[in-house]
mmCIF file of C-alpha atoms in Angstrom:
data_model
loop_
_atom_site.group_PDB
_atom_site.id
_atom_site.type_symbol
_atom_site.label_atom_id
_atom_site.label_comp_id
_atom_site.label_asym_id
_atom_site.label_seq_id
_atom_site.Cartn_x
_atom_site.Cartn_y
_atom_site.Cartn_z
ATOM 1 C CA UNK A 13 -32.745 -8.067 72.209
ATOM 2 C CA UNK A 14 -31.881 -11.274 70.317
ATOM 3 C CA UNK A 15 -28.409 -11.712 68.875
ATOM 4 C CA UNK A 16 -28.178 -11.557 65.101
ATOM 5 C CA UNK A 17 -26.640 -15.004 64.581
ATOM 6 C CA UNK A 18 -26.773 -14.629 60.813
ATOM 7 C CA UNK A 19 -24.433 -11.607 60.997
ATOM 8 C CA UNK A 20 -22.068 -13.408 63.344
ATOM 9 C CA UNK A 21 -21.920 -16.423 61.060
ATOM 10 C CA UNK A 22 -21.683 -14.478 57.787
ATOM 11 C CA UNK A 23 -19.412 -16.054 55.210
ATOM 12 C CA UNK A 24 -16.629 -13.830 53.835
ATOM 13 C CA UNK A 25 -17.280 -12.941 50.209
ATOM 14 C CA UNK A 26 -13.771 -14.093 49.285
ATOM 15 C CA UNK A 27 -14.693 -17.592 50.406
ATOM 16 C CA UNK A 28 -17.535 -17.568 47.894
ATOM 17 C CA UNK A 29 -15.240 -16.969 44.935
ATOM 18 C CA UNK A 30 -14.604 -19.828 42.571
ATOM 19 C CA UNK A 31 -11.326 -21.636 43.325
ATOM 20 C CA UNK A 32 -9.970 -20.384 40.006
ATOM 21 C CA UNK A 33 -10.625 -16.718 40.803
ATOM 22 C CA UNK A 34 -9.433 -17.043 44.378
ATOM 23 C CA UNK A 35 -6.186 -18.616 43.153
ATOM 24 C CA UNK A 36 -5.786 -15.856 40.572
ATOM 25 C CA UNK A 37 -5.840 -13.254 43.359
ATOM 26 C CA UNK A 38 -3.193 -15.157 45.299
ATOM 27 C CA UNK A 39 -1.018 -15.786 42.236
ATOM 28 C CA UNK A 40 -1.034 -12.139 41.144
ATOM 29 C CA UNK A 41 -1.071 -10.256 44.453
ATOM 30 C CA UNK A 42 0.106 -12.719 47.077
ATOM 31 C CA UNK A 43 -1.729 -14.399 49.957
ATOM 32 C CA UNK A 44 -1.553 -11.446 52.366
ATOM 33 C CA UNK A 45 -2.967 -8.936 49.870
ATOM 34 C CA UNK A 46 -5.656 -11.359 48.701
ATOM 35 C CA UNK A 47 -6.800 -11.839 52.307
ATOM 36 C CA UNK A 48 -6.819 -8.133 53.210
ATOM 37 C CA UNK A 49 -7.965 -6.345 50.043
ATOM 38 C CA UNK A 50 -11.274 -4.532 50.601
ATOM 39 C CA UNK A 51 -11.894 -2.769 47.291
ATOM 40 C CA UNK A 52 -13.883 -3.935 44.274
ATOM 41 C CA UNK A 53 -12.252 -6.443 41.965
ATOM 42 C CA UNK A 54 -13.150 -7.441 38.431
ATOM 43 C CA UNK A 55 -12.114 -10.768 36.924
ATOM 44 C CA UNK A 56 -11.325 -11.228 33.243
ATOM 45 C CA UNK A 57 -11.560 -14.960 32.592
ATOM 46 C CA UNK A 58 -9.953 -16.846 29.729
ATOM 47 C CA UNK A 59 -7.344 -14.228 28.809
ATOM 48 C CA UNK A 60 -4.665 -15.644 26.490
ATOM 49 C CA UNK A 61 -1.034 -14.561 26.523
ATOM 50 C CA UNK A 62 1.334 -16.516 24.334
ATOM 51 C CA UNK A 63 4.633 -14.731 23.694
ATOM 52 C CA UNK A 64 7.383 -15.170 26.315
ATOM 53 C CA UNK A 65 7.857 -11.402 26.677
ATOM 54 C CA UNK A 66 4.179 -10.664 27.367
ATOM 55 C CA UNK A 67 3.916 -13.597 29.790
ATOM 56 C CA UNK A 68 7.006 -12.449 31.691
ATOM 57 C CA UNK A 69 5.713 -8.898 32.061
ATOM 58 C CA UNK A 70 2.395 -10.276 33.312
ATOM 59 C CA UNK A 71 3.922 -12.660 35.818
ATOM 60 C CA UNK A 72 6.596 -10.307 37.136
ATOM 61 C CA UNK A 73 5.125 -6.816 36.840
ATOM 62 C CA UNK A 74 1.328 -6.921 36.605
ATOM 63 C CA UNK A 75 0.643 -7.505 40.305
ATOM 64 C CA UNK A 76 2.912 -4.745 41.512
ATOM 65 C CA UNK A 77 1.834 -2.290 38.819
ATOM 66 C CA UNK A 78 -1.825 -3.001 39.666
ATOM 67 C CA UNK A 79 -1.190 -2.141 43.316
ATOM 68 C CA UNK A 80 0.617 1.127 42.645
ATOM 69 C CA UNK A 81 -1.961 2.163 40.066
ATOM 70 C CA UNK A 82 -4.572 1.762 42.806
ATOM 71 C CA UNK A 83 -2.657 4.045 45.194
ATOM 72 C CA UNK A 84 -4.194 7.159 43.656
ATOM 73 C CA UNK A 85 -7.735 6.149 44.644
ATOM 74 C CA UNK A 86 -6.619 5.041 48.094
ATOM 75 C CA UNK A 87 -4.764 8.268 48.861
ATOM 76 C CA UNK A 88 -7.650 10.469 47.726
ATOM 77 C CA UNK A 89 -9.596 9.510 50.858
ATOM 78 C CA UNK A 90 -6.745 10.379 53.256
ATOM 79 C CA UNK A 91 -7.347 13.647 55.066
ATOM 80 C CA UNK A 92 -4.559 16.121 54.372
ATOM 81 C CA UNK A 93 -3.125 14.357 51.317
ATOM 82 C CA UNK A 94 -2.011 16.678 48.505
ATOM 83 C CA UNK A 95 -4.766 16.266 45.903
ATOM 84 C CA UNK A 96 -2.849 18.238 43.275
ATOM 85 C CA UNK A 97 -0.122 15.609 43.429
ATOM 86 C CA UNK A 98 -2.730 12.926 42.773
ATOM 87 C CA UNK A 99 -4.207 14.864 39.851
ATOM 88 C CA UNK A 100 -0.730 15.167 38.343
ATOM 89 C CA UNK A 101 -0.155 11.437 38.822
ATOM 90 C CA UNK A 102 -3.441 10.502 37.133
ATOM 91 C CA UNK A 103 -2.689 12.792 34.188
ATOM 92 C CA UNK A 104 0.821 11.421 33.687
ATOM 93 C CA UNK A 105 -0.267 7.774 33.951
ATOM 94 C CA UNK A 106 -3.052 8.376 31.437
ATOM 95 C CA UNK A 107 -0.624 9.956 28.963
ATOM 96 C CA UNK A 108 2.007 7.235 29.365
ATOM 97 C CA UNK A 109 -0.515 4.426 28.956
ATOM 98 C CA UNK A 110 -1.761 6.108 25.785
ATOM 99 C CA UNK A 111 1.811 6.521 24.523
ATOM 100 C CA UNK A 112 2.647 2.870 25.166
ATOM 101 C CA UNK A 113 -0.528 1.694 23.431
ATOM 102 C CA UNK A 114 0.185 3.968 20.443
ATOM 103 C CA UNK A 115 3.719 2.610 20.069
ATOM 104 C CA UNK A 116 2.621 -1.025 20.081
ATOM 105 C CA UNK A 117 -0.281 -0.388 17.721
ATOM 106 C CA UNK A 118 2.002 1.477 15.306
ATOM 107 C CA UNK A 119 4.414 -1.439 15.117
ATOM 108 C CA UNK A 120 1.662 -4.066 14.905
ATOM 109 C CA UNK A 121 -0.154 -2.221 12.142
ATOM 110 C CA UNK A 122 3.106 -1.632 10.271
ATOM 111 C CA UNK A 123 4.036 -5.316 10.203
ATOM 112 C CA UNK A 124 0.466 -6.340 9.449
ATOM 113 C CA UNK A 125 0.422 -4.031 6.418
ATOM 114 C CA UNK A 126 3.770 -5.310 5.157
ATOM 115 C CA UNK A 127 2.543 -8.888 5.437
ATOM 116 C CA UNK A 128 -0.650 -8.075 3.565
ATOM 117 C CA UNK A 129 1.356 -6.468 0.758
ATOM 118 C CA UNK A 130 3.450 -9.640 0.500
ATOM 119 C CA UNK A 131 0.436 -11.941 0.552
ATOM 120 C CA UNK A 132 1.496 -13.451 3.890
ATOM 121 C CA UNK A 133 -1.034 -14.798 6.346
ATOM 122 C CA UNK A 134 -0.512 -15.839 9.946
ATOM 123 C CA UNK A 135 -3.355 -18.293 10.592
ATOM 124 C CA UNK A 136 -0.895 -21.152 11.129
ATOM 125 C CA UNK A 137 1.616 -19.230 13.280
ATOM 126 C CA UNK A 138 1.338 -19.650 17.049
ATOM 127 C CA UNK A 139 3.387 -19.600 20.219
ATOM 128 C CA UNK A 140 2.886 -23.205 21.367
ATOM 129 C CA UNK A 141 3.301 -22.700 25.111
ATOM 130 C CA UNK A 142 1.061 -19.794 26.007
ATOM 131 C CA UNK A 143 -1.134 -19.416 29.073
ATOM 132 C CA UNK A 144 -4.844 -18.844 29.622
ATOM 133 C CA UNK A 145 -5.288 -16.759 32.746
ATOM 134 C CA UNK A 146 -7.986 -15.336 34.961
ATOM 135 C CA UNK A 147 -6.850 -11.737 35.387
ATOM 136 C CA UNK A 148 -7.904 -9.874 38.558
ATOM 137 C CA UNK A 149 -8.349 -6.140 37.980
ATOM 138 C CA UNK A 150 -8.283 -3.665 40.896
ATOM 139 C CA UNK A 151 -7.670 -0.470 38.919
ATOM 140 C CA UNK A 152 -8.959 0.976 35.670
ATOM 141 C CA UNK A 153 -5.375 1.910 34.837
ATOM 142 C CA UNK A 154 -4.301 -1.706 35.449
ATOM 143 C CA UNK A 155 -6.933 -2.889 32.990
ATOM 144 C CA UNK A 156 -5.443 -0.594 30.350
ATOM 145 C CA UNK A 157 -1.955 -1.848 31.166
ATOM 146 C CA UNK A 158 -3.088 -5.437 30.616
ATOM 147 C CA UNK A 159 -4.576 -4.382 27.263
ATOM 148 C CA UNK A 160 -1.101 -3.186 26.231
ATOM 149 C CA UNK A 161 0.308 -6.605 27.158
ATOM 150 C CA UNK A 162 -2.278 -8.137 24.827
ATOM 151 C CA UNK A 163 -1.142 -5.755 22.082
ATOM 152 C CA UNK A 164 2.480 -6.647 22.827
ATOM 153 C CA UNK A 165 1.472 -10.290 22.353
ATOM 154 C CA UNK A 166 -0.101 -9.457 18.996
ATOM 155 C CA UNK A 167 2.953 -7.494 17.897
ATOM 156 C CA UNK A 168 5.356 -10.309 18.829
ATOM 157 C CA UNK A 169 3.333 -12.820 16.833
ATOM 158 C CA UNK A 170 3.244 -10.504 13.824
ATOM 159 C CA UNK A 171 6.988 -9.827 14.017
ATOM 160 C CA UNK A 172 7.750 -13.533 14.375
ATOM 161 C CA UNK A 173 5.507 -14.463 11.451
ATOM 162 C CA UNK A 174 6.951 -11.743 9.198
ATOM 163 C CA UNK A 175 10.440 -13.016 9.965
ATOM 164 C CA UNK A 176 9.583 -16.702 9.472
ATOM 165 C CA UNK A 177 7.949 -15.942 6.115
ATOM 166 C CA UNK A 178 10.913 -13.872 4.914
ATOM 167 C CA UNK A 179 9.079 -10.544 4.870
ATOM 168 C CA UNK A 180 11.584 -9.013 7.319
ATOM 169 C CA UNK A 181 15.002 -10.252 8.359
ATOM 170 C CA UNK A 182 16.156 -11.216 11.844
ATOM 171 C CA UNK A 183 17.828 -7.861 12.447
ATOM 172 C CA UNK A 184 14.631 -5.955 11.675
ATOM 173 C CA UNK A 185 12.643 -8.278 13.916
ATOM 174 C CA UNK A 186 15.114 -7.965 16.799
ATOM 175 C CA UNK A 187 15.242 -4.171 16.550
ATOM 176 C CA UNK A 188 11.453 -3.836 16.601
ATOM 177 C CA UNK A 189 11.058 -6.293 19.478
ATOM 178 C CA UNK A 190 13.751 -4.473 21.429
ATOM 179 C CA UNK A 191 12.023 -1.123 21.019
ATOM 180 C CA UNK A 192 8.630 -2.454 22.129
ATOM 181 C CA UNK A 193 9.980 -4.382 25.093
ATOM 182 C CA UNK A 194 12.067 -1.380 26.111
ATOM 183 C CA UNK A 195 9.012 0.893 25.948
ATOM 184 C CA UNK A 196 6.920 -1.380 28.178
ATOM 185 C CA UNK A 197 9.715 -1.467 30.742
ATOM 186 C CA UNK A 198 10.144 2.315 30.418
ATOM 187 C CA UNK A 199 6.491 2.731 31.369
ATOM 188 C CA UNK A 200 7.017 0.671 34.527
ATOM 189 C CA UNK A 201 10.147 2.648 35.416
ATOM 190 C CA UNK A 202 8.410 5.984 34.799
ATOM 191 C CA UNK A 203 5.465 4.818 36.879
ATOM 192 C CA UNK A 204 7.766 3.882 39.733
ATOM 193 C CA UNK A 205 9.287 7.370 39.694
ATOM 194 C CA UNK A 206 5.827 8.898 40.024
ATOM 195 C CA UNK A 207 4.827 6.477 42.783
ATOM 196 C CA UNK A 208 7.907 7.484 44.757
ATOM 197 C CA UNK A 209 6.442 10.995 44.883
ATOM 198 C CA UNK A 210 3.128 9.636 46.151
ATOM 199 C CA UNK A 211 4.892 7.512 48.755
ATOM 200 C CA UNK A 212 6.933 10.456 50.035
ATOM 201 C CA UNK A 213 3.772 12.498 50.470
ATOM 202 C CA UNK A 214 2.129 9.627 52.365
ATOM 203 C CA UNK A 215 5.208 9.226 54.531
ATOM 204 C CA UNK A 216 5.181 12.976 55.257
ATOM 205 C CA UNK A 217 1.580 12.667 56.414
ATOM 206 C CA UNK A 218 2.424 9.787 58.721
ATOM 207 C CA UNK A 219 5.274 11.706 60.332
ATOM 208 C CA UNK A 220 3.044 14.743 60.791
ATOM 209 C CA UNK A 221 0.332 12.605 62.397
ATOM 210 C CA UNK A 222 2.819 10.968 64.743
ATOM 211 C CA UNK A 223 4.046 14.378 65.815
ATOM 212 C CA UNK A 224 0.457 15.368 66.626
ATOM 213 C CA UNK A 225 -0.261 12.034 68.331
ATOM 214 C CA UNK A 226 -3.070 11.224 65.894
ATOM 215 C CA UNK A 227 -1.514 8.619 63.621
ATOM 216 C CA UNK A 228 -3.569 5.811 62.104
ATOM 217 C CA UNK A 229 -1.974 2.368 62.664
ATOM 218 C CA UNK A 230 -3.720 1.025 59.559
ATOM 219 C CA UNK A 231 -2.471 3.828 57.307
ATOM 220 C CA UNK A 232 1.016 3.623 58.804
ATOM 221 C CA UNK A 233 1.126 -0.113 58.038
ATOM 222 C CA UNK A 234 -0.004 0.521 54.468
ATOM 223 C CA UNK A 235 2.687 3.136 53.889
ATOM 224 C CA UNK A 236 5.366 0.870 55.352
ATOM 225 C CA UNK A 237 4.276 -2.017 53.112
ATOM 226 C CA UNK A 238 4.241 0.273 50.078
ATOM 227 C CA UNK A 239 7.777 1.426 50.793
ATOM 228 C CA UNK A 240 8.946 -2.181 50.949
ATOM 229 C CA UNK A 241 7.209 -2.998 47.661
ATOM 230 C CA UNK A 242 8.773 0.031 45.964
ATOM 231 C CA UNK A 243 12.221 -1.136 47.001
ATOM 232 C CA UNK A 244 11.539 -4.722 45.938
ATOM 233 C CA UNK A 245 10.328 -3.627 42.501
ATOM 234 C CA UNK A 246 13.364 -1.387 42.019
ATOM 235 C CA UNK A 247 15.620 -4.336 42.855
ATOM 236 C CA UNK A 248 13.705 -6.548 40.435
ATOM 237 C CA UNK A 249 14.082 -4.035 37.590
ATOM 238 C CA UNK A 250 17.786 -3.680 38.315
ATOM 239 C CA UNK A 251 18.241 -7.460 38.174
ATOM 240 C CA UNK A 252 16.316 -7.656 34.886
ATOM 241 C CA UNK A 253 18.517 -4.947 33.384
ATOM 242 C CA UNK A 254 21.633 -6.983 34.090
ATOM 243 C CA UNK A 255 20.408 -9.912 31.999
ATOM 244 C CA UNK A 256 18.400 -8.185 29.232
ATOM 245 C CA UNK A 257 19.619 -4.991 27.567
ATOM 246 C CA UNK A 258 16.065 -4.081 26.511
ATOM 247 C CA UNK A 259 15.117 -3.885 30.182
ATOM 248 C CA UNK A 260 18.081 -1.740 31.189
ATOM 249 C CA UNK A 261 17.128 1.926 31.566
ATOM 250 C CA UNK A 262 20.609 2.940 32.686
ATOM 251 C CA UNK A 263 20.702 6.635 33.534
ATOM 252 C CA UNK A 264 18.059 7.522 30.952
ATOM 253 C CA UNK A 265 14.807 9.234 31.874
ATOM 254 C CA UNK A 266 12.268 6.428 31.277
ATOM 255 C CA UNK A 267 9.518 8.914 30.509
ATOM 256 C CA UNK A 268 11.615 10.432 27.717
ATOM 257 C CA UNK A 269 12.600 6.962 26.460
ATOM 258 C CA UNK A 270 8.928 6.125 25.998
ATOM 259 C CA UNK A 271 8.058 9.453 24.386
ATOM 260 C CA UNK A 272 10.996 9.224 21.958
ATOM 261 C CA UNK A 273 10.053 5.671 20.983
ATOM 262 C CA UNK A 274 6.481 6.722 20.226
ATOM 263 C CA UNK A 275 7.661 9.678 18.151
ATOM 264 C CA UNK A 276 10.033 7.449 16.167
ATOM 265 C CA UNK A 277 7.392 4.804 15.484
ATOM 266 C CA UNK A 278 4.821 7.409 14.419
ATOM 267 C CA UNK A 279 7.327 9.030 12.059
ATOM 268 C CA UNK A 280 8.265 5.644 10.576
ATOM 269 C CA UNK A 281 4.595 4.784 10.069
ATOM 270 C CA UNK A 282 3.933 8.063 8.236
ATOM 271 C CA UNK A 283 7.036 7.595 6.092
ATOM 272 C CA UNK A 284 6.043 4.041 5.142
ATOM 273 C CA UNK A 285 2.513 5.193 4.329
ATOM 274 C CA UNK A 286 3.815 7.872 1.970
ATOM 275 C CA UNK A 287 6.146 5.386 0.282
ATOM 276 C CA UNK A 288 3.248 2.977 -0.347
ATOM 277 C CA UNK A 289 0.948 5.605 -1.845
ATOM 278 C CA UNK A 290 0.766 4.948 -5.610
ATOM 279 C CA UNK A 291 1.495 7.754 -8.017
ATOM 280 C CA UNK A 292 -1.341 8.455 -10.443
ATOM 281 C CA UNK A 293 -1.300 10.211 -13.783
ATOM 282 C CA UNK A 294 -3.791 13.051 -14.099
ATOM 283 C CA UNK A 295 -7.123 11.795 -15.358
ATOM 284 C CA UNK A 296 -7.997 13.026 -18.873
ATOM 285 C CA UNK A 297 -10.611 15.710 -18.971
ATOM 286 C CA UNK A 298 -14.063 14.434 -19.822
ATOM 287 C CA UNK A 299 -15.763 15.797 -22.946
ATOM 288 C CA UNK A 300 -18.080 18.668 -22.224
ATOM 289 C CA UNK A 301 -21.150 16.606 -23.078
ATOM 290 C CA UNK A 302 -20.103 13.551 -21.030
ATOM 291 C CA UNK A 303 -21.814 12.815 -17.685
ATOM 292 C CA UNK A 304 -19.707 13.287 -14.549
ATOM 293 C CA UNK A 305 -18.172 10.064 -13.233
ATOM 294 C CA UNK A 306 -17.595 9.581 -9.505
ATOM 295 C CA UNK A 307 -13.895 8.998 -8.788
ATOM 296 C CA UNK A 308 -13.166 5.576 -7.247
ATOM 297 C CA UNK A 309 -10.302 4.905 -4.813
ATOM 298 C CA UNK A 310 -7.318 3.047 -6.198
ATOM 299 C CA UNK A 311 -6.548 -0.216 -4.451
ATOM 300 C CA UNK A 312 -3.106 -0.406 -2.885
ATOM 301 C CA UNK A 313 -0.702 -2.740 -4.559
#
């Protein structure tokens, strides 16, 4: 039987990636992960981030958060892994991503409305030193997280423009930026707490397999690497908290911090909406023989 030389000489798919996409994998996940990753990956080319806060979260957190968000899918194929724990994780992550997106959208929409009421436009306002990135996506959750960074970018530009144009003062801008930055970090901290539970379950499995003499070297190496990454991310968050108060969770429950921030922003949005609603005098009754006139909405001032 002839040897299949074409199979022996097959070119790795990774080598067929464009240099830009290959470098994006290395930049975000590191050389070792880029060389060993076997799952599907989607590339979002030409993604713009311009505000320093959004760029920092992308550069420092996106790679790690992408990896841990992919753990759920990985663990689901491991025989003996607690599936209920994974279902709980998926539900919590979904809720927290939704909460974070709601918070940022509330603040963005609030400032956008205030600017419109004051006749302020932002066409000429930019962050001059943004980045255009190719974003590698290995988890649907990670894609949603990146979308929140884009919304954070939009919010920061709106807050900066409103302040520069005198619509809000520096204190109002700083308070809003603090709350949004704090919420994004709270999501990462809450996510880490949930991943610790997943890691402990994986570690329990490895110990059980070793006891039975049926451990998988590949799975054991993955769990060990994940434990090291968890510790490294915790150290990184602790260091950030020492230099930026918005990134310092202290002893607070990050999940509650995020939920409280969303509740506060939603309440403020409703209150502002009520305050803007114009009061109208009752319309005079039409004469009995007059044709009915369709009521038209009143434009906001």
